[in-house]
Amino acid sequence: MFSISTKVGFFREAGRIACSLTPGRIHRAVEESACDLGRIPDVAFLHNPEKSLLGASAVPVRECLDAACAALNETVAMGLCASWGISSWDTAPLI
């Protein structure tokens, strides 16, 4: 027995990879992952959110991260994934 996880937060955009915490993009990415996998993932990880938060002041950072987390909560409530978490290569606090 095994679990399936996926990561969201990086998107192809005009010939480059962009990181984003935009709730709609995150929601669509989880939905597309479930479709591509042919089943809902056990965990959808918000991948390296610190990349999207670089250079922002503390208040917008918190609001942006809160909105991304709320979008992931919604994907769980809608049955698009079983749970969610954050994966990061940076061990520093996000906020």
CSV table of C-alpha atoms in Angstrom, one decimal:
chain,number,residue,atom,x,y,z
A,1,MET,CA,0.0,0.0,0.0
A,2,PHE,CA,1.2,3.5,-0.8
A,3,SER,CA,0.1,7.1,-0.8
A,4,ILE,CA,0.1,9.5,-3.7
A,5,SER,CA,1.1,13.1,-3.3
A,6,THR,CA,1.4,16.0,-5.7
A,7,LYS,CA,2.9,19.5,-5.5
A,8,VAL,CA,1.3,22.7,-6.7
A,9,GLY,CA,2.5,26.3,-6.8
A,10,PHE,CA,4.7,26.4,-9.9
A,11,PHE,CA,3.1,27.0,-13.3
A,12,ARG,CA,4.3,27.2,-16.9
A,13,GLU,CA,3.8,30.7,-18.2
A,14,ALA,CA,5.1,32.3,-21.4
A,15,GLY,CA,8.1,30.0,-21.8
A,16,ARG,CA,9.1,30.1,-18.1
A,17,ILE,CA,8.1,28.7,-14.8
A,18,ALA,CA,6.3,31.1,-12.4
A,19,CYS,CA,5.5,30.5,-8.8
A,20,SER,CA,2.2,31.7,-7.5
A,21,LEU,CA,-0.1,31.5,-4.5
A,22,THR,CA,-3.1,32.7,-6.3
A,23,PRO,CA,-6.1,30.7,-4.9
A,24,GLY,CA,-7.7,30.0,-8.3
A,25,ARG,CA,-4.5,28.7,-9.8
A,26,ILE,CA,-3.9,26.5,-6.8
A,27,HIS,CA,-7.4,25.1,-7.0
A,28,ARG,CA,-7.1,24.4,-10.7
A,29,ALA,CA,-3.7,22.7,-10.2
A,30,VAL,CA,-5.1,20.3,-7.6
A,31,GLU,CA,-8.1,19.6,-9.8
A,32,GLU,CA,-5.9,19.0,-12.8
A,33,SER,CA,-3.6,16.7,-10.7
A,34,ALA,CA,-6.5,14.6,-9.7
A,35,CYS,CA,-7.6,14.3,-13.3
A,36,ASP,CA,-4.1,13.5,-14.6
A,37,LEU,CA,-3.6,10.9,-11.8
A,38,GLY,CA,-6.9,9.3,-12.4
A,39,ARG,CA,-7.6,9.6,-8.6
A,40,ILE,CA,-7.5,12.1,-5.9
A,41,PRO,CA,-4.1,12.6,-4.3
A,42,ASP,CA,-3.7,11.7,-0.7
A,43,VAL,CA,-1.8,14.9,-0.1
A,44,ALA,CA,-1.5,18.1,-2.2
A,45,PHE,CA,1.6,20.0,-1.1
A,46,LEU,CA,2.0,23.7,-1.6
A,47,HIS,CA,5.5,23.6,-3.0
A,48,ASN,CA,8.1,26.2,-2.0
A,49,PRO,CA,5.6,29.0,-1.1
A,50,GLU,CA,8.6,31.1,0.1
A,51,LYS,CA,9.4,31.7,-3.6
A,52,SER,CA,6.1,33.5,-4.1
A,53,LEU,CA,6.5,35.5,-0.9
A,54,LEU,CA,10.0,36.9,-1.5
A,55,GLY,CA,10.2,40.7,-1.2
A,56,ALA,CA,6.7,41.2,0.2
A,57,SER,CA,6.0,43.0,3.4
A,58,ALA,CA,4.7,40.9,6.4
A,59,VAL,CA,1.0,41.8,6.1
A,60,PRO,CA,0.6,40.9,2.4
A,61,VAL,CA,2.7,37.8,2.9
A,62,ARG,CA,0.4,36.6,5.6
A,63,GLU,CA,-2.7,37.4,3.6
A,64,CYS,CA,-1.3,35.7,0.5
A,65,LEU,CA,-0.3,32.6,2.4
A,66,ASP,CA,-3.7,32.5,4.2
A,67,ALA,CA,-5.6,32.7,0.9
A,68,ALA,CA,-3.5,29.9,-0.6
A,69,CYS,CA,-4.1,27.7,2.5
A,70,ALA,CA,-7.8,28.5,2.3
A,71,ALA,CA,-7.9,27.4,-1.3
A,72,LEU,CA,-6.3,24.1,-0.3
A,73,ASN,CA,-8.8,23.7,2.5
A,74,GLU,CA,-11.5,24.1,-0.1
A,75,THR,CA,-9.9,21.5,-2.4
A,76,VAL,CA,-10.1,19.0,0.5
A,77,ALA,CA,-13.7,20.0,1.3
A,78,MET,CA,-14.6,19.4,-2.4
A,79,GLY,CA,-13.0,16.0,-2.4
A,80,LEU,CA,-10.2,17.0,-4.9
A,81,CYS,CA,-7.5,15.8,-2.5
A,82,ALA,CA,-7.6,14.0,0.9
A,83,SER,CA,-5.3,16.4,2.7
A,84,TRP,CA,-2.8,19.2,2.1
A,85,GLY,CA,0.5,20.4,3.5
A,86,ILE,CA,3.5,22.6,2.7
A,87,SER,CA,6.8,21.4,1.2
A,88,SER,CA,9.8,23.7,1.3
A,89,TRP,CA,13.5,23.6,0.7
A,90,ASP,CA,14.0,26.5,3.1
A,91,THR,CA,13.7,25.8,6.8
A,92,ALA,CA,13.2,29.5,7.7
A,93,PRO,CA,9.8,30.6,8.9
A,94,LEU,CA,7.5,31.5,6.0
A,95,ILE,CA,6.1,34.7,7.7
